[in-house]
Coordinates of C-alpha atoms in Angstrom, one line a residue:
M11 CA -16.0 17.8 -1.4
N12 CA -18.9 20.4 -2.1
E13 CA -20.7 20.5 -5.6
T14 CA -19.7 23.0 -8.0
L15 CA -22.7 25.1 -8.5
I16 CA -24.1 24.6 -12.4
T17 CA -26.8 27.3 -13.6
P18 CA -26.5 27.8 -17.7
P19 CA -25.7 31.8 -18.0
L20 CA -29.1 33.9 -19.5
T21 CA -26.2 36.2 -21.0
P22 CA -22.7 36.7 -21.9
L23 CA -21.0 37.7 -18.5
L24 CA -19.2 41.0 -16.8
V25 CA -15.7 39.9 -15.7
P26 CA -15.0 42.4 -13.1
P27 CA -11.3 44.2 -12.6
M28 CA -9.7 41.8 -10.6
P29 CA -5.6 41.2 -10.0
P30 CA -2.9 38.9 -11.1
R31 CA -2.8 35.2 -9.5
P32 CA 0.9 34.7 -9.6
Y33 CA 2.8 32.2 -10.1
I34 CA 4.9 31.1 -7.3
D35 CA 7.8 28.8 -8.6
P36 CA 9.0 27.1 -5.8
E37 CA 13.0 26.5 -7.5
T38 CA 13.2 30.8 -7.2
N39 CA 15.7 31.7 -4.3
V40 CA 14.1 32.3 -1.0
I41 CA 15.2 35.1 -0.5
K42 CA 13.8 36.6 -4.4
R43 CA 10.2 35.0 -2.5
Y44 CA 10.4 37.4 0.6
I45 CA 11.3 40.0 -1.0
R46 CA 8.4 39.4 -3.9
F47 CA 6.1 38.5 -1.6
F48 CA 6.7 41.9 1.0
R49 CA 7.0 44.5 -2.3
K50 CA 2.9 42.7 -3.2
L51 CA 2.1 43.1 0.4
A52 CA 3.3 46.4 0.6
H53 CA 1.5 46.9 -3.1
N54 CA -1.8 45.1 -2.8
P55 CA -2.2 42.0 0.1
L56 CA -4.6 40.6 -2.8
E57 CA -1.5 39.6 -4.7
I58 CA -0.4 37.1 -2.8
Y59 CA -2.8 34.9 -3.5
S60 CA -1.9 32.5 -6.0
K61 CA -3.9 30.3 -8.3
A62 CA -3.7 27.5 -5.6
F63 CA -5.7 29.6 -3.1
F64 CA -8.6 29.5 -5.5
D65 CA -8.3 25.7 -6.0
E66 CA -7.7 24.0 -3.3
D67 CA -9.5 23.2 0.1
I68 CA -6.4 24.9 2.1
V69 CA -3.5 25.2 1.4
S70 CA -0.2 25.8 3.9
G71 CA 3.3 26.5 4.1
E72 CA 5.5 28.7 6.6
I73 CA 6.4 32.4 6.4
F74 CA 9.7 33.1 9.0
G75 CA 9.5 30.1 10.3
A76 CA 5.4 30.7 11.9
N77 CA 3.3 28.2 9.9
F78 CA -0.3 29.3 7.9
S79 CA -2.8 27.6 6.6
T80 CA -5.7 29.2 4.5
I81 CA -9.3 27.4 4.6
S82 CA -11.6 27.4 1.5
N83 CA -13.9 24.1 2.1
P84 CA -17.0 25.4 3.5
D85 CA -17.1 22.7 6.4
G86 CA -13.4 23.1 7.2
V87 CA -14.6 26.7 7.3
R88 CA -17.6 25.6 9.6
H89 CA -15.2 24.0 11.5
F90 CA -12.7 27.0 11.9
L91 CA -15.1 29.4 12.5
V92 CA -18.4 27.9 14.0
S93 CA -17.6 24.4 16.1
H94 CA -14.4 24.9 17.0
A95 CA -14.2 29.0 17.2
K96 CA -13.2 28.9 20.6
N97 CA -9.1 26.7 19.4
Y98 CA -8.6 30.0 18.1
G99 CA -7.9 33.1 19.5
F100 CA -6.3 36.6 17.6
N101 CA -2.8 35.8 16.0
R102 CA -0.4 38.5 17.2
L103 CA -0.2 40.7 13.6
R104 CA -4.0 41.9 13.8
E105 CA -3.2 43.2 17.5
E106 CA -0.9 45.2 15.8
I107 CA -3.0 46.7 13.1
L108 CA -5.7 46.2 15.1
V109 CA -5.7 47.1 19.2
P110 CA -4.1 50.7 19.0
L111 CA -6.9 52.2 16.7
L112 CA -9.7 50.2 18.4
R113 CA -8.3 49.6 21.9
E114 CA -11.0 47.0 23.6
G115 CA -13.4 47.6 20.8
L116 CA -15.9 44.7 20.2
L117 CA -14.1 43.4 16.9
V118 CA -11.1 43.0 18.7
A119 CA -11.9 42.2 22.4
E120 CA -11.4 38.5 23.6
G121 CA -12.0 36.5 27.1
D122 CA -15.2 37.6 29.8
L123 CA -14.4 41.8 27.7
W124 CA -15.5 40.4 24.1
K125 CA -18.4 38.2 26.2
H126 CA -18.8 41.0 28.7
T127 CA -19.7 44.0 25.9
R128 CA -21.2 41.1 22.9
S129 CA -24.0 40.5 26.5
A130 CA -24.4 44.6 26.7
L131 CA -24.2 45.5 22.2
S132 CA -27.3 42.6 22.0
T133 CA -29.7 44.2 23.8
V134 CA -28.9 46.9 21.3
F135 CA -29.2 45.4 17.3
T136 CA -31.8 43.9 17.5
P137 CA -34.0 43.3 14.1
R138 CA -36.6 46.2 16.2
Y139 CA -34.3 48.4 16.9
V140 CA -33.1 48.1 12.8
G141 CA -35.8 48.3 11.8
G142 CA -36.8 51.6 13.4
L143 CA -34.1 53.1 11.9
A144 CA -34.6 52.6 8.4
T145 CA -36.5 55.7 7.8
T146 CA -33.6 58.1 8.9
M147 CA -31.8 55.8 6.9
A148 CA -34.2 56.5 4.2
V149 CA -34.2 60.6 5.2
V150 CA -30.5 60.7 5.2
A151 CA -30.7 59.5 1.7
R152 CA -33.4 61.8 0.4
E153 CA -30.9 65.0 1.9
H154 CA -27.7 62.9 0.2
A155 CA -29.5 62.5 -3.3
D156 CA -31.0 65.5 -3.2
T157 CA -27.3 67.2 -3.4
V158 CA -26.1 65.2 -6.1
R159 CA -29.5 66.7 -8.3
R160 CA -28.1 70.2 -7.1
D161 CA -24.5 69.6 -7.3
N162 CA -23.1 67.0 -10.1
L163 CA -26.1 66.8 -13.1
N164 CA -25.1 68.5 -16.3
A165 CA -21.8 69.0 -13.9
A166 CA -18.8 68.0 -12.7
P167 CA -18.5 63.5 -12.3
L168 CA -19.9 62.1 -8.9
K169 CA -16.5 61.0 -7.2
I170 CA -18.8 57.9 -6.2
S171 CA -16.5 56.1 -3.9
D172 CA -16.2 59.2 -2.0
A173 CA -19.9 60.2 -2.2
M174 CA -20.0 56.4 -0.3
V175 CA -17.9 57.5 2.6
D176 CA -19.9 60.8 3.6
I177 CA -23.2 59.2 3.4
T178 CA -22.3 56.1 5.5
L179 CA -20.8 58.5 7.4
D180 CA -23.8 60.7 7.8
V181 CA -26.2 57.3 8.3
L182 CA -24.0 56.0 11.5
M183 CA -24.5 59.6 13.2
R184 CA -28.0 60.4 13.0
C185 CA -29.0 57.1 13.8
M186 CA -26.0 57.1 17.0
F187 CA -26.0 60.9 18.6
P188 CA -29.4 62.3 20.0
T189 CA -30.8 65.8 17.7
S190 CA -29.1 68.1 20.4
M191 CA -25.9 66.5 19.5
L192 CA -25.5 65.8 16.1
P193 CA -22.2 66.5 14.5
K194 CA -21.1 69.6 12.8
H195 CA -18.3 70.2 9.7
T196 CA -18.2 73.8 10.7
G197 CA -15.2 72.8 13.3
D198 CA -16.8 74.7 15.7
D199 CA -15.6 72.7 18.9
N200 CA -19.0 73.5 20.9
R201 CA -19.8 71.4 23.5
G202 CA -21.3 67.4 23.2
Q203 CA -19.9 68.0 19.6
F204 CA -16.8 67.3 17.6
D205 CA -15.3 68.3 13.7
A206 CA -17.7 65.3 11.7
K207 CA -15.3 67.0 8.4
R208 CA -11.7 66.1 10.4
F209 CA -12.6 62.7 11.9
T210 CA -13.9 61.5 8.1
Q211 CA -10.2 62.6 7.2
N212 CA -8.3 61.0 10.8
I213 CA -10.3 57.0 10.5
D214 CA -9.4 57.7 6.4
A215 CA -5.9 58.1 7.4
L216 CA -6.1 54.8 9.7
V217 CA -7.9 52.4 7.2
T218 CA -5.9 53.5 4.2
S219 CA -2.0 54.3 5.9
Y220 CA -2.3 51.4 8.8
G221 CA -4.6 48.6 7.4
S222 CA -1.3 46.9 7.0
P223 CA 1.2 44.8 9.2
H224 CA 4.6 46.8 9.5
F225 CA 7.3 45.2 7.5
L226 CA 9.4 45.0 11.0
D227 CA 6.3 43.1 13.1
F228 CA 6.6 40.5 10.3
L229 CA 10.1 40.1 12.0
N230 CA 8.4 39.8 15.2
A231 CA 11.5 42.6 16.3
P232 CA 10.9 44.5 19.8
K233 CA 8.5 46.8 20.8
W234 CA 11.2 49.3 21.7
I235 CA 12.4 49.8 17.6
P236 CA 10.4 52.4 16.3
R237 CA 7.7 52.1 13.3
T238 CA 8.2 54.9 10.5
G239 CA 4.4 56.3 10.8
H240 CA 3.5 54.9 14.4
A241 CA 3.7 58.0 16.3
R242 CA 1.3 60.2 13.7
R243 CA -0.8 56.9 14.1
D244 CA -1.2 57.2 17.7
R245 CA -2.1 61.3 17.3
I246 CA -4.7 60.6 15.2
V247 CA -6.0 58.0 17.4
C248 CA -5.9 60.2 19.8
D249 CA -7.9 62.9 18.3
V250 CA -10.7 61.0 17.7
Q251 CA -10.6 59.2 21.5
D252 CA -11.2 63.2 22.3
Q253 CA -13.4 64.4 20.3
L254 CA -16.0 61.6 21.2
Q255 CA -14.9 61.3 25.2
R256 CA -16.6 64.9 24.9
V257 CA -19.8 63.4 23.6
V258 CA -19.9 60.9 25.8
A259 CA -20.2 63.3 28.7
A260 CA -22.2 65.1 27.6
R261 CA -24.9 62.5 26.6
R262 CA -24.0 60.5 30.2
S263 CA -24.9 63.9 31.9
E264 CA -28.2 64.5 30.0
I265 CA -29.1 61.0 31.0
E266 CA -28.2 60.9 34.5
G267 CA -30.0 64.0 34.8
D268 CA -33.2 63.2 33.1
N269 CA -32.8 59.9 35.7
A270 CA -33.1 62.0 38.1
D271 CA -36.0 64.1 37.4
A272 CA -37.7 61.1 35.2
P273 CA -36.8 58.3 37.9
A274 CA -38.8 55.8 36.3
Q275 CA -37.8 55.4 33.1
N276 CA -36.1 52.3 32.1
P277 CA -34.5 52.0 28.5
V278 CA -33.7 48.6 28.8
D279 CA -36.1 45.6 30.7
N280 CA -34.8 42.3 31.2
S281 CA -36.4 41.3 27.9
G282 CA -34.7 42.9 25.8
K283 CA -37.2 45.5 25.0
K284 CA -35.9 49.2 24.4
F285 CA -37.9 52.0 24.6
D286 CA -41.8 51.1 23.3
Q287 CA -43.0 54.1 23.7
N288 CA -41.0 55.4 21.0
L289 CA -39.9 52.1 18.7
G290 CA -43.9 51.7 18.2
Q291 CA -43.7 54.4 15.4
S292 CA -40.7 53.5 13.7
S293 CA -43.2 52.3 11.1
G294 CA -43.7 56.5 10.5
Q295 CA -41.8 58.4 12.4
S296 CA -37.6 59.0 12.0
S297 CA -36.4 56.9 15.6
G298 CA -33.6 60.6 14.4
Q299 CA -36.4 62.8 14.8
N300 CA -37.3 61.1 17.7
S301 CA -34.4 61.1 19.7
G302 CA -32.8 64.3 21.0
D303 CA -35.3 66.9 21.4
N304 CA -36.1 65.6 24.6
P305 CA -33.5 63.9 27.0
A306 CA -35.6 61.7 27.9
D307 CA -36.2 60.2 24.0
N308 CA -33.1 57.6 24.3
N309 CA -33.2 55.6 21.3
D310 CA -30.3 56.8 19.8
L311 CA -27.4 54.0 19.6
L312 CA -25.0 56.2 22.0
S313 CA -28.1 56.6 24.2
L314 CA -28.4 52.6 24.4
L315 CA -24.3 52.1 24.8
L316 CA -24.7 54.5 27.3
T317 CA -27.5 51.9 29.6
A318 CA -27.5 48.9 27.4
G319 CA -27.4 46.9 30.6
R320 CA -28.5 48.6 33.3
N321 CA -30.4 45.7 35.1
E322 CA -28.7 43.1 34.2
G323 CA -25.3 44.9 35.6
T324 CA -23.5 44.8 33.0
M325 CA -22.7 48.4 31.7
L326 CA -20.2 49.0 29.7
S327 CA -17.6 51.9 31.2
D328 CA -17.3 55.4 29.0
D329 CA -14.0 54.2 28.0
Q330 CA -15.4 51.6 26.9
V331 CA -18.7 52.6 25.3
I332 CA -15.8 55.1 23.0
D333 CA -13.9 52.2 22.0
N334 CA -16.8 50.7 20.1
M335 CA -17.9 53.9 18.9
I336 CA -15.0 54.3 17.5
T337 CA -15.6 50.4 16.4
F338 CA -18.9 50.9 14.8
L339 CA -18.1 54.5 13.0
A340 CA -14.7 53.4 11.7
A341 CA -15.3 50.0 10.9
G342 CA -19.2 50.3 9.9
H343 CA -18.8 53.0 8.1
E344 CA -16.3 52.0 6.1
T345 CA -17.0 48.8 5.0
S346 CA -21.0 49.8 3.8
A347 CA -19.3 52.1 1.7
R348 CA -17.1 49.9 -0.3
S349 CA -19.7 47.7 -0.6
L350 CA -21.9 50.2 -2.2
A351 CA -19.3 52.1 -4.5
W352 CA -18.6 48.5 -5.6
A353 CA -22.2 48.4 -6.1
F354 CA -22.5 50.6 -7.8
Y355 CA -19.3 50.5 -10.3
L356 CA -21.2 46.6 -11.1
V357 CA -24.5 48.5 -12.2
S358 CA -22.2 51.0 -13.9
Q359 CA -20.7 48.3 -15.9
S360 CA -24.4 46.2 -16.5
S361 CA -26.9 47.4 -19.0
D362 CA -28.9 44.2 -19.0
W363 CA -28.0 44.5 -14.6
S364 CA -29.2 48.0 -14.8
G365 CA -32.6 47.4 -16.6
R366 CA -33.7 44.6 -14.5
I367 CA -33.7 46.8 -11.2
N368 CA -34.6 50.0 -13.0
E369 CA -37.8 48.1 -13.7
E370 CA -38.7 46.6 -10.3
L371 CA -37.6 50.3 -8.8
D372 CA -40.5 50.9 -11.1
S373 CA -43.0 48.5 -9.7
V374 CA -43.3 49.7 -6.4
D375 CA -43.3 52.8 -4.4
L376 CA -41.1 53.5 -1.8
D377 CA -42.8 56.5 -1.1
T378 CA -45.8 54.6 0.5
M379 CA -43.9 51.6 2.0
P380 CA -42.0 52.1 4.6
P381 CA -38.2 51.8 4.4
N382 CA -37.5 48.4 6.5
E383 CA -39.7 46.7 3.8
W384 CA -37.5 47.4 1.2
Q385 CA -35.1 44.7 1.2
N386 CA -38.3 42.1 0.9
A387 CA -40.0 43.8 -2.1
L388 CA -36.6 44.1 -4.2
P389 CA -35.6 41.1 -5.0
I390 CA -33.3 41.4 -8.2
L391 CA -32.0 45.0 -6.4
T392 CA -30.6 42.6 -3.5
A393 CA -29.6 39.8 -5.4
V394 CA -26.8 42.8 -6.9
L395 CA -26.1 43.8 -3.8
K396 CA -25.0 40.4 -2.5
E397 CA -23.7 39.6 -5.6
S398 CA -21.3 42.2 -5.6
M399 CA -20.6 41.5 -1.9
R400 CA -19.7 38.7 -3.3
L401 CA -16.9 39.4 -5.8
Y402 CA -15.8 42.3 -3.5
P403 CA -15.8 41.7 0.2
A404 CA -15.4 44.8 2.4
A405 CA -13.2 42.3 4.8
G406 CA -10.6 40.3 3.1
V407 CA -9.6 38.4 5.3
V408 CA -10.6 37.1 9.5
S409 CA -7.4 35.4 10.5
R410 CA -7.3 33.1 13.8
E411 CA -3.4 32.1 15.3
A412 CA -4.6 27.9 16.8
K413 CA -4.1 27.5 20.8
L414 CA -3.4 24.2 20.3
D415 CA -3.2 21.4 17.6
D416 CA -6.1 20.6 15.6
V417 CA -6.9 19.0 12.2
I418 CA -9.0 20.2 9.8
C419 CA -10.6 18.8 6.7
G420 CA -7.9 15.7 7.6
E421 CA -5.2 18.4 7.8
S422 CA -2.7 18.7 11.1
I423 CA -2.9 22.2 12.5
P424 CA -0.2 22.3 14.9
K425 CA -0.2 25.1 17.5
G426 CA 1.2 28.1 16.8
T427 CA -0.6 28.7 13.1
L428 CA -2.0 31.1 11.2
V429 CA -5.5 30.0 10.4
S430 CA -7.4 32.2 8.0
V431 CA -10.5 32.3 6.1
S432 CA -10.1 34.7 3.2
P433 CA -13.9 35.6 1.9
W434 CA -11.7 37.2 -0.7
V435 CA -10.6 33.4 -2.1
L436 CA -13.7 31.6 -0.8
H437 CA -16.1 33.7 -3.1
R438 CA -14.0 33.3 -5.9
H439 CA -13.5 29.4 -5.8
T440 CA -13.5 27.0 -8.2
K441 CA -14.4 24.2 -6.6
L442 CA -18.2 26.3 -5.1
W443 CA -19.2 29.0 -8.1
E444 CA -20.0 28.3 -11.1
N445 CA -18.3 31.4 -12.9
P446 CA -16.4 32.6 -9.5
D447 CA -14.8 35.8 -11.7
A448 CA -18.0 37.2 -13.4
F449 CA -20.5 39.0 -12.0
D450 CA -24.2 36.9 -12.2
P451 CA -26.7 38.4 -9.2
S452 CA -29.1 35.2 -10.5
R453 CA -27.1 33.4 -8.2
F454 CA -28.9 34.7 -5.5
M455 CA -32.1 34.6 -6.9
G456 CA -34.9 31.8 -6.5
E457 CA -34.0 28.0 -6.1
R458 CA -30.6 28.8 -7.2
V459 CA -29.5 30.4 -4.1
K460 CA -30.3 27.2 -2.7
S461 CA -27.7 25.9 -3.0
I462 CA -24.9 27.7 -2.0
P463 CA -23.3 25.7 0.4
R464 CA -23.9 27.0 4.6
F465 CA -20.5 29.0 4.5
A466 CA -18.7 29.4 1.1
Y467 CA -20.7 32.9 0.7
L468 CA -19.4 35.4 4.2
P469 CA -19.4 39.0 3.9
F470 CA -20.5 39.3 7.5
G471 CA -18.1 36.8 8.9
A472 CA -19.5 33.7 10.9
G473 CA -19.9 32.4 14.3
P474 CA -19.6 33.5 17.2
R475 CA -18.0 36.6 16.3
V476 CA -19.8 37.2 13.0
C477 CA -20.7 41.0 12.4
I478 CA -22.8 42.4 15.2
G479 CA -24.5 45.3 12.6
A480 CA -25.2 42.8 9.7
S481 CA -29.0 43.6 10.0
F482 CA -27.7 47.2 9.6
A483 CA -25.6 47.2 7.6
L484 CA -27.8 45.1 4.6
Q485 CA -30.9 47.7 5.3
E486 CA -28.7 50.7 5.2
M487 CA -27.6 49.6 1.8
I488 CA -30.5 48.5 -0.1
I489 CA -31.9 51.6 1.0
I490 CA -29.6 54.1 -0.6
L491 CA -29.4 52.2 -3.2
A492 CA -33.2 51.7 -4.4
I493 CA -32.9 55.4 -3.3
Y494 CA -30.0 56.6 -5.6
L495 CA -31.2 54.2 -8.8
K496 CA -35.1 55.1 -8.9
E497 CA -34.0 59.1 -9.5
F498 CA -30.9 58.1 -10.7
T499 CA -28.2 56.4 -14.2
F500 CA -24.6 56.5 -13.5
T501 CA -22.4 56.2 -16.2
H502 CA -18.2 55.3 -15.5
M503 CA -15.9 57.9 -16.7
G504 CA -12.3 57.1 -15.6
K505 CA -9.8 56.9 -17.2
E506 CA -8.8 52.7 -15.7
H507 CA -11.5 51.0 -14.6
P508 CA -10.8 49.9 -11.2
M509 CA -8.5 46.9 -8.5
P510 CA -9.2 45.8 -6.3
I511 CA -7.3 46.9 -3.2
M512 CA -6.8 45.5 0.2
N513 CA -6.1 47.6 2.9
L514 CA -8.0 46.7 6.1
T515 CA -11.2 46.9 3.6
V516 CA -11.1 45.9 -0.1
R517 CA -11.6 49.1 -1.9
P518 CA -10.9 50.5 -5.4
S519 CA -8.0 52.0 -6.9
T520 CA -10.0 54.3 -7.9
D521 CA -12.9 57.8 -6.8
L522 CA -15.0 56.2 -8.8
P523 CA -16.1 59.1 -11.1
M524 CA -19.3 58.8 -12.6
Q525 CA -21.9 60.7 -14.8
V526 CA -25.3 61.3 -13.5
D527 CA -28.7 61.5 -15.1
L528 CA -32.1 62.1 -14.4
R529 CA -33.7 58.8 -15.2
E530 CA -36.6 59.3 -17.9

């Protein structure tokens, strides 16, 4: 059993909003219990976790005759996600949600397809390449900060949740597309470009409306029985795929044409080093600025996806490139946006930590320091972000199905059991955290952070399927927070405080209106 992490709080701790934890009376009629379960699931899946989940190492049971086990013991988490990960595959309900949206993207691929895709993408998300994108991230963040200064000072409150969706999508697009193909917001149907506003609306609709299993899927009803809303979902997915197909085809044509003119250039060598002639400039020039002015400058993410694995003979097909672009654009910007929104909200609620962040930012010259070095130079801001992701993890649950009988922490896991780790539960577990529901970034600072068990904190998952874009997301979020908090203060103006709701991601129930003022 893991010891509780005990460090006395220095100041009264903020306890931010969270859903109630229901008491489940075992004497209640089974039908009534199922009705309550589905009501909570439809309203907010986080409400299905009773107090027992936050107190016990493993909670097991059954629903409609199917076994389930939720693990909150770090040793059990390691067994499930790392050392015995091959014993578990995606469960049917998860596939019902994600496969129609992401098809063969990395997040849903399994077996040989997953190995092939992960191998190809591992040559893309290297520390060197991600670090080279930091300047582009900072440029985008400053542009959006300029818009906030122009439109929101002494004016209407800034809806910070929506603003973070916009900026994280913009970051991904600037990093993904060459300059010549940057998506337009005009709705024009030009070659290689698409309507970014419509794309954003489509992704939001998919996440908001189709982030939970349909009632009939829980019952394992036949596929020929229509699911309400699925026809609209399929139309949205087709629209997203069609838009990206035009971009991929146009960029593929440019790359192949360029290779015919200059066959000596190879984007990826066997060592995994990419585009040295461009990345060598990353500390002083935006990689987004390098790409697109000349088709030979293929250091945008789309070009890397189209050429990844060329030397090894493991290149992705156009359809696989599209599926992974949807994964990055949907899952990538959505998770970062929600994490940022929660961080801004928590800072707005804590004058203590807001003051500490201000002192730290004032001690660092962000104008002269390369943005890829900001995280190491800003330990307080980094701790605030990590604590925010502890309290409000973007991914509320990671679930698999046992492919064979197993034993976790001494408890039998029969084949077919739906096994899950819920970061929402794990990050607030009473055996792992002192004051688990309180906002206390100091737990991620100094010697105290060393006491956190390795598998008690999973903002990006763990094991072979750990989020491949974790370093990209963390760097992006630190840069955005640093630029915004260096210049502005934020005061929450909502009539009510946000409640966390899980729709694929843990998002706030409100748009988090903020009064924005210049820092003195």
